[in-house]
Amino acid sequence: MSEANKYVDMSAVEALKLAKNHFLLLPDIQREYVWNMDDIEKLFESIVDGYPIGSCIFWKANKKVLNESKPNLYYFITKYKKDETKNEKAAEVFGEDGEYYIVLDGQQRITSLNIALYGDYTSYRGGRGHAKNDPKNWIKRQIYYNLDYHTLVNSEEYDDEKPPKRFVFLTEKEAEEGHYYKLNQLLKYDKTTNLIRDLIDEKYDECTQDDLEKLYSRLNSSSTDGVIHYYSISENTYDEALDIFVRVNSTGKKLSKSDLLFSTLIEIGRASC
């Protein structure tokens, strides 16, 4: 008998650690990752501004259930090359004890957090004369906080049509030429007080300190003010979990179970190519 299904809060940092250790996985019903850098920048805007970013749906299982159900599972992307990177297939047999979380809904948001905080985003330069098969025309960027954002917003030269970005993907060289804070630096802190101490020591303005403290707090919070809220499905088989997912899925066009199974067959066909 499965446990009662319920809503649960989890910190974003904890979820990403689970993904890193391959305890947070993706099923083959999920579409490929499609977000742009601008989407990820806006995600962090929403987090700092205290907006909800949507609930997820996780199927919680153990190795025995996974080895019996044999769903096709994939690891989360960390380093992303636009239109080229695919999720790596997970092991078919699970040997590690512990709880596994299969993300039925929430892939785009969690992958975006993973890329921003643990990886990077590579995109094609574009433009005439830039061959797509030339590695030099692929630009790798990481996400930064614009330390001049609040100064620029309050400046007389502020332009509504070209507003400054608070969060922005940059190359290492671009970041060095400006005034930016790389977001993955937040991961080195185990306490808010230590972060605040360093922000004060760097003499960042109060608005900047407030933004980075809010971001750190929400990423590390496992309560209702955090980032990851999920509906936990604790059914005994993958098919039972899919039945629950179909019933609670209410955004966009509802998927039937035949749609999901067809998606699975497509993935199996791709794997055999």
CSV table of C-alpha atoms in Angstrom, one decimal:
chain,number,residue,atom,x,y,z
A,1,MET,CA,0.0,0.0,0.0
A,2,SER,CA,1.4,3.4,-0.9
A,3,GLU,CA,1.6,6.4,1.4
A,4,ALA,CA,-1.0,9.1,1.1
A,5,ASN,CA,-0.3,11.5,-1.7
A,6,LYS,CA,0.3,15.1,-0.5
A,7,TYR,CA,1.9,18.5,-1.2
A,8,VAL,CA,5.5,18.9,0.1
A,9,ASP,CA,8.0,21.7,0.2
A,10,MET,CA,11.6,21.1,-0.7
A,11,SER,CA,14.5,23.5,-1.0
A,12,ALA,CA,15.8,24.2,-4.5
A,13,VAL,CA,19.4,23.4,-3.2
A,14,GLU,CA,18.2,20.0,-1.9
A,15,ALA,CA,16.5,19.2,-5.2
A,16,LEU,CA,19.6,20.0,-7.2
A,17,LYS,CA,21.7,17.9,-4.9
A,18,LEU,CA,19.3,15.0,-5.5
A,19,ALA,CA,19.7,15.6,-9.2
A,20,LYS,CA,23.5,15.6,-8.9
A,21,ASN,CA,23.4,12.3,-7.0
A,22,HIS,CA,20.9,10.8,-9.5
A,23,PHE,CA,18.1,10.5,-7.0
A,24,LEU,CA,16.0,13.1,-8.9
A,25,LEU,CA,15.3,11.8,-12.4
A,26,LEU,CA,13.2,12.5,-15.5
A,27,PRO,CA,10.8,10.0,-17.1
A,28,ASP,CA,10.5,9.6,-20.9
A,29,ILE,CA,7.1,11.3,-20.9
A,30,GLN,CA,8.8,14.6,-20.5
A,31,ARG,CA,9.6,16.8,-23.5
A,32,GLU,CA,13.1,18.0,-24.2
A,33,TYR,CA,14.5,21.1,-22.5
A,34,VAL,CA,13.3,24.2,-24.4
A,35,TRP,CA,14.0,27.3,-22.2
A,36,ASN,CA,16.1,30.2,-23.5
A,37,MET,CA,18.5,32.2,-21.5
A,38,ASP,CA,15.9,35.0,-21.2
A,39,ASP,CA,13.5,32.5,-19.6
A,40,ILE,CA,16.0,31.6,-17.0
A,41,GLU,CA,16.8,35.2,-16.2
A,42,LYS,CA,13.1,35.9,-15.7
A,43,LEU,CA,12.8,32.9,-13.5
A,44,PHE,CA,15.4,34.4,-11.1
A,45,GLU,CA,13.6,37.8,-11.3
A,46,SER,CA,10.5,36.0,-10.1
A,47,ILE,CA,12.3,34.3,-7.3
A,48,VAL,CA,13.9,37.5,-5.9
A,49,ASP,CA,10.5,39.3,-6.2
A,50,GLY,CA,8.9,36.7,-4.2
A,51,TYR,CA,6.6,35.4,-6.9
A,52,PRO,CA,5.5,31.7,-7.0
A,53,ILE,CA,7.1,29.8,-9.9
A,54,GLY,CA,4.6,26.9,-10.1
A,55,SER,CA,4.2,23.6,-8.4
A,56,CYS,CA,5.8,20.3,-9.5
A,57,ILE,CA,4.7,16.7,-9.5
A,58,PHE,CA,7.1,14.0,-8.2
A,59,TRP,CA,6.6,10.3,-8.1
A,60,LYS,CA,8.4,9.0,-5.1
A,61,ALA,CA,9.7,5.5,-5.3
A,62,ASN,CA,12.5,3.2,-4.1
A,63,LYS,CA,14.9,1.0,-6.0
A,64,LYS,CA,12.7,-2.1,-5.7
A,65,VAL,CA,9.7,-0.3,-7.3
A,66,LEU,CA,11.9,1.1,-10.1
A,67,ASN,CA,13.6,-2.2,-10.9
A,68,GLU,CA,10.2,-3.9,-11.1
A,69,SER,CA,8.4,-1.1,-13.1
A,70,LYS,CA,11.4,-0.5,-15.3
A,71,PRO,CA,10.5,3.1,-16.5
A,72,ASN,CA,12.8,4.8,-19.0
A,73,LEU,CA,14.5,7.4,-16.9
A,74,TYR,CA,17.0,10.2,-17.6
A,75,TYR,CA,19.5,12.4,-15.7
A,76,PHE,CA,19.1,16.2,-15.5
A,77,ILE,CA,21.1,18.4,-17.8
A,78,THR,CA,23.8,20.6,-16.2
A,79,LYS,CA,25.8,21.9,-19.1
A,80,TYR,CA,23.4,22.8,-22.0
A,81,LYS,CA,24.2,23.4,-25.6
A,82,LYS,CA,21.1,24.8,-27.2
A,83,ASP,CA,19.2,22.5,-29.6
A,84,GLU,CA,22.0,19.8,-29.3
A,85,THR,CA,22.2,18.6,-25.7
A,86,LYS,CA,20.0,15.7,-24.8
A,87,ASN,CA,19.3,14.2,-21.4
A,88,GLU,CA,21.6,11.2,-20.6
A,89,LYS,CA,19.8,7.9,-20.1
A,90,ALA,CA,19.9,6.7,-16.5
A,91,ALA,CA,21.0,3.2,-15.4
A,92,GLU,CA,18.4,0.5,-16.1
A,93,VAL,CA,19.0,-1.2,-12.7
A,94,PHE,CA,19.0,0.8,-9.5
A,95,GLY,CA,21.3,-0.4,-6.7
A,96,GLU,CA,21.4,2.6,-4.4
A,97,ASP,CA,19.2,2.6,-1.3
A,98,GLY,CA,17.1,5.7,-0.6
A,99,GLU,CA,14.1,7.6,-2.0
A,100,TYR,CA,14.1,8.4,-5.7
A,101,TYR,CA,12.0,11.3,-7.1
A,102,ILE,CA,10.7,11.0,-10.6
A,103,VAL,CA,9.8,14.5,-12.0
A,104,LEU,CA,6.5,14.2,-13.8
A,105,ASP,CA,6.0,17.9,-14.0
A,106,GLY,CA,8.5,20.7,-13.3
A,107,GLN,CA,11.4,19.7,-15.6
A,108,GLN,CA,11.9,23.1,-17.3
A,109,ARG,CA,12.2,25.0,-14.0
A,110,ILE,CA,14.4,22.5,-12.2
A,111,THR,CA,16.7,22.1,-15.3
A,112,SER,CA,16.9,25.9,-15.5
A,113,LEU,CA,18.0,26.1,-11.9
A,114,ASN,CA,20.5,23.3,-12.4
A,115,ILE,CA,22.1,25.0,-15.5
A,116,ALA,CA,22.2,28.4,-13.7
A,117,LEU,CA,23.7,27.3,-10.4
A,118,TYR,CA,25.8,24.2,-11.4
A,119,GLY,CA,26.4,24.5,-15.1
A,120,ASP,CA,26.4,26.8,-18.1
A,121,TYR,CA,24.4,27.6,-21.3
A,122,THR,CA,26.0,27.5,-24.7
A,123,SER,CA,24.3,29.0,-27.7
A,124,TYR,CA,25.1,29.5,-31.4
A,125,ARG,CA,26.4,33.0,-32.2
A,126,GLY,CA,24.3,33.3,-35.4
A,127,GLY,CA,24.8,35.7,-38.2
A,128,ARG,CA,26.2,35.6,-41.7
A,129,GLY,CA,29.6,33.9,-42.1
A,130,HIS,CA,29.4,32.0,-38.8
A,131,ALA,CA,29.4,28.4,-39.6
A,132,LYS,CA,27.3,26.3,-37.1
A,133,ASN,CA,29.9,23.5,-37.2
A,134,ASP,CA,32.7,25.8,-36.1
A,135,PRO,CA,33.2,25.5,-32.3
A,136,LYS,CA,34.3,29.2,-32.1
A,137,ASN,CA,30.7,30.2,-33.1
A,138,TRP,CA,29.3,28.6,-30.0
A,139,ILE,CA,29.3,30.9,-26.9
A,140,LYS,CA,29.3,29.5,-23.4
A,141,ARG,CA,27.7,31.8,-20.7
A,142,GLN,CA,26.9,31.7,-17.1
A,143,ILE,CA,24.3,33.7,-15.2
A,144,TYR,CA,25.3,36.8,-13.1
A,145,TYR,CA,23.6,39.4,-11.0
A,146,ASN,CA,24.0,43.0,-12.3
A,147,LEU,CA,25.5,44.9,-9.4
A,148,ASP,CA,24.7,48.2,-11.1
A,149,TYR,CA,21.1,47.3,-11.6
A,150,HIS,CA,19.5,49.5,-9.0
A,151,THR,CA,21.7,52.4,-9.8
A,152,LEU,CA,20.7,52.2,-13.5
A,153,VAL,CA,17.0,51.8,-12.7
A,154,ASN,CA,17.1,55.0,-10.6
A,155,SER,CA,19.3,56.9,-13.1
A,156,GLU,CA,17.9,59.8,-15.1
A,157,GLU,CA,19.1,58.0,-18.2
A,158,TYR,CA,16.8,55.1,-17.5
A,159,ASP,CA,15.1,53.9,-20.7
A,160,ASP,CA,11.8,52.1,-20.5
A,161,GLU,CA,12.3,50.6,-23.9
A,162,LYS,CA,15.7,49.2,-23.0
A,163,PRO,CA,15.6,48.5,-19.3
A,164,PRO,CA,18.7,47.0,-17.6
A,165,LYS,CA,18.7,43.4,-16.7
A,166,ARG,CA,19.0,42.4,-13.1
A,167,PHE,CA,20.1,38.8,-14.0
A,168,VAL,CA,22.0,38.2,-17.2
A,169,PHE,CA,23.9,35.4,-19.0
A,170,LEU,CA,27.5,36.5,-19.8
A,171,THR,CA,30.8,35.1,-21.0
A,172,GLU,CA,33.6,35.2,-18.5
A,173,LYS,CA,35.2,38.1,-20.4
A,174,GLU,CA,32.0,40.1,-20.5
A,175,ALA,CA,31.6,39.7,-16.7
A,176,GLU,CA,35.1,40.9,-16.1
A,177,GLU,CA,34.5,44.0,-18.1
A,178,GLY,CA,31.5,45.0,-16.0
A,179,HIS,CA,30.2,44.9,-12.4
A,180,TYR,CA,28.6,41.5,-11.8
A,181,TYR,CA,28.2,38.8,-9.2
A,182,LYS,CA,28.2,35.2,-10.4
A,183,LEU,CA,25.2,33.4,-8.9
A,184,ASN,CA,26.9,30.1,-8.3
A,185,GLN,CA,28.9,31.9,-5.6
A,186,LEU,CA,25.8,31.6,-3.4
A,187,LEU,CA,26.3,27.9,-3.1
A,188,LYS,CA,29.5,28.2,-1.0
A,189,TYR,CA,27.5,29.6,1.9
A,190,ASP,CA,25.9,27.5,4.6
A,191,LYS,CA,24.5,30.4,6.6
A,192,THR,CA,22.7,33.6,5.6
A,193,THR,CA,24.8,35.5,8.2
A,194,ASN,CA,28.0,34.6,6.4
A,195,LEU,CA,26.6,35.7,3.1
A,196,ILE,CA,25.4,39.1,4.5
A,197,ARG,CA,28.8,39.6,6.2
A,198,ASP,CA,30.6,39.2,2.8
A,199,LEU,CA,28.1,41.4,1.0
A,200,ILE,CA,28.7,44.2,3.6
A,201,ASP,CA,32.5,43.7,3.3
A,202,GLU,CA,32.3,44.1,-0.4
A,203,LYS,CA,30.4,47.4,0.2
A,204,TYR,CA,27.5,46.4,-2.1
A,205,ASP,CA,24.5,48.8,-1.8
A,206,GLU,CA,21.6,47.9,0.4
A,207,CYS,CA,19.2,47.0,-2.5
A,208,THR,CA,21.8,44.6,-3.9
A,209,GLN,CA,22.4,43.1,-0.5
A,210,ASP,CA,18.6,42.7,-0.1
A,211,ASP,CA,18.2,41.0,-3.6
A,212,LEU,CA,21.0,38.5,-3.0
A,213,GLU,CA,19.9,37.7,0.5
A,214,LYS,CA,16.3,37.1,-0.7
A,215,LEU,CA,17.6,34.9,-3.5
A,216,TYR,CA,19.8,32.9,-1.2
A,217,SER,CA,17.0,32.5,1.4
A,218,ARG,CA,14.4,31.3,-1.2
A,219,LEU,CA,16.8,28.8,-2.8
A,220,ASN,CA,17.6,27.3,0.6
A,221,SER,CA,14.2,27.4,2.1
A,222,SER,CA,12.2,24.2,2.5
A,223,SER,CA,9.1,25.9,3.7
A,224,THR,CA,6.3,27.7,1.9
A,225,ASP,CA,8.5,30.7,1.0
A,226,GLY,CA,10.9,28.4,-0.9
A,227,VAL,CA,11.0,27.6,-4.6
A,228,ILE,CA,10.2,23.9,-5.0
A,229,HIS,CA,6.7,22.8,-4.0
A,230,TYR,CA,5.6,19.5,-5.3
A,231,TYR,CA,2.7,17.1,-5.2
A,232,SER,CA,4.1,13.8,-4.0
A,233,ILE,CA,2.8,10.7,-5.7
A,234,SER,CA,3.6,7.5,-3.8
A,235,GLU,CA,2.0,4.8,-5.9
A,236,ASN,CA,3.4,1.4,-6.1
A,237,THR,CA,3.9,1.3,-9.9
A,238,TYR,CA,4.8,3.6,-12.7
A,239,ASP,CA,1.4,3.1,-14.4
A,240,GLU,CA,-0.4,4.0,-11.2
A,241,ALA,CA,1.7,7.2,-10.9
A,242,LEU,CA,0.9,8.1,-14.5
A,243,ASP,CA,-2.8,7.7,-13.7
A,244,ILE,CA,-2.6,10.2,-10.8
A,245,PHE,CA,-0.5,12.5,-13.0
A,246,VAL,CA,-3.2,12.5,-15.7
A,247,ARG,CA,-5.9,13.4,-13.2
A,248,VAL,CA,-4.0,16.2,-11.5
A,249,ASN,CA,-2.6,17.7,-14.7
A,250,SER,CA,-4.8,20.7,-15.4
A,251,THR,CA,-2.5,23.1,-17.4
A,252,GLY,CA,-2.8,23.5,-21.1
A,253,LYS,CA,-4.1,20.5,-23.1
A,254,LYS,CA,-4.8,17.6,-20.8
A,255,LEU,CA,-2.8,14.5,-21.7
A,256,SER,CA,-4.4,11.1,-21.9
A,257,LYS,CA,-2.6,8.0,-20.7
A,258,SER,CA,-2.4,6.9,-24.4
A,259,ASP,CA,-0.6,10.2,-25.2
A,260,LEU,CA,2.0,9.4,-22.4
A,261,LEU,CA,2.4,5.8,-23.6
A,262,PHE,CA,2.9,7.0,-27.2
A,263,SER,CA,5.5,9.4,-25.9
A,264,THR,CA,7.3,6.5,-24.3
A,265,LEU,CA,7.2,4.5,-27.5
A,266,ILE,CA,8.7,7.4,-29.4
A,267,GLU,CA,11.6,7.6,-26.9
A,268,ILE,CA,12.3,3.9,-27.2
A,269,GLY,CA,12.4,4.4,-31.0
A,270,ARG,CA,14.8,7.2,-30.7
A,271,ALA,CA,17.1,5.2,-28.4
A,272,SER,CA,17.3,2.4,-31.0
A,273,CYS,CA,18.4,4.8,-33.8
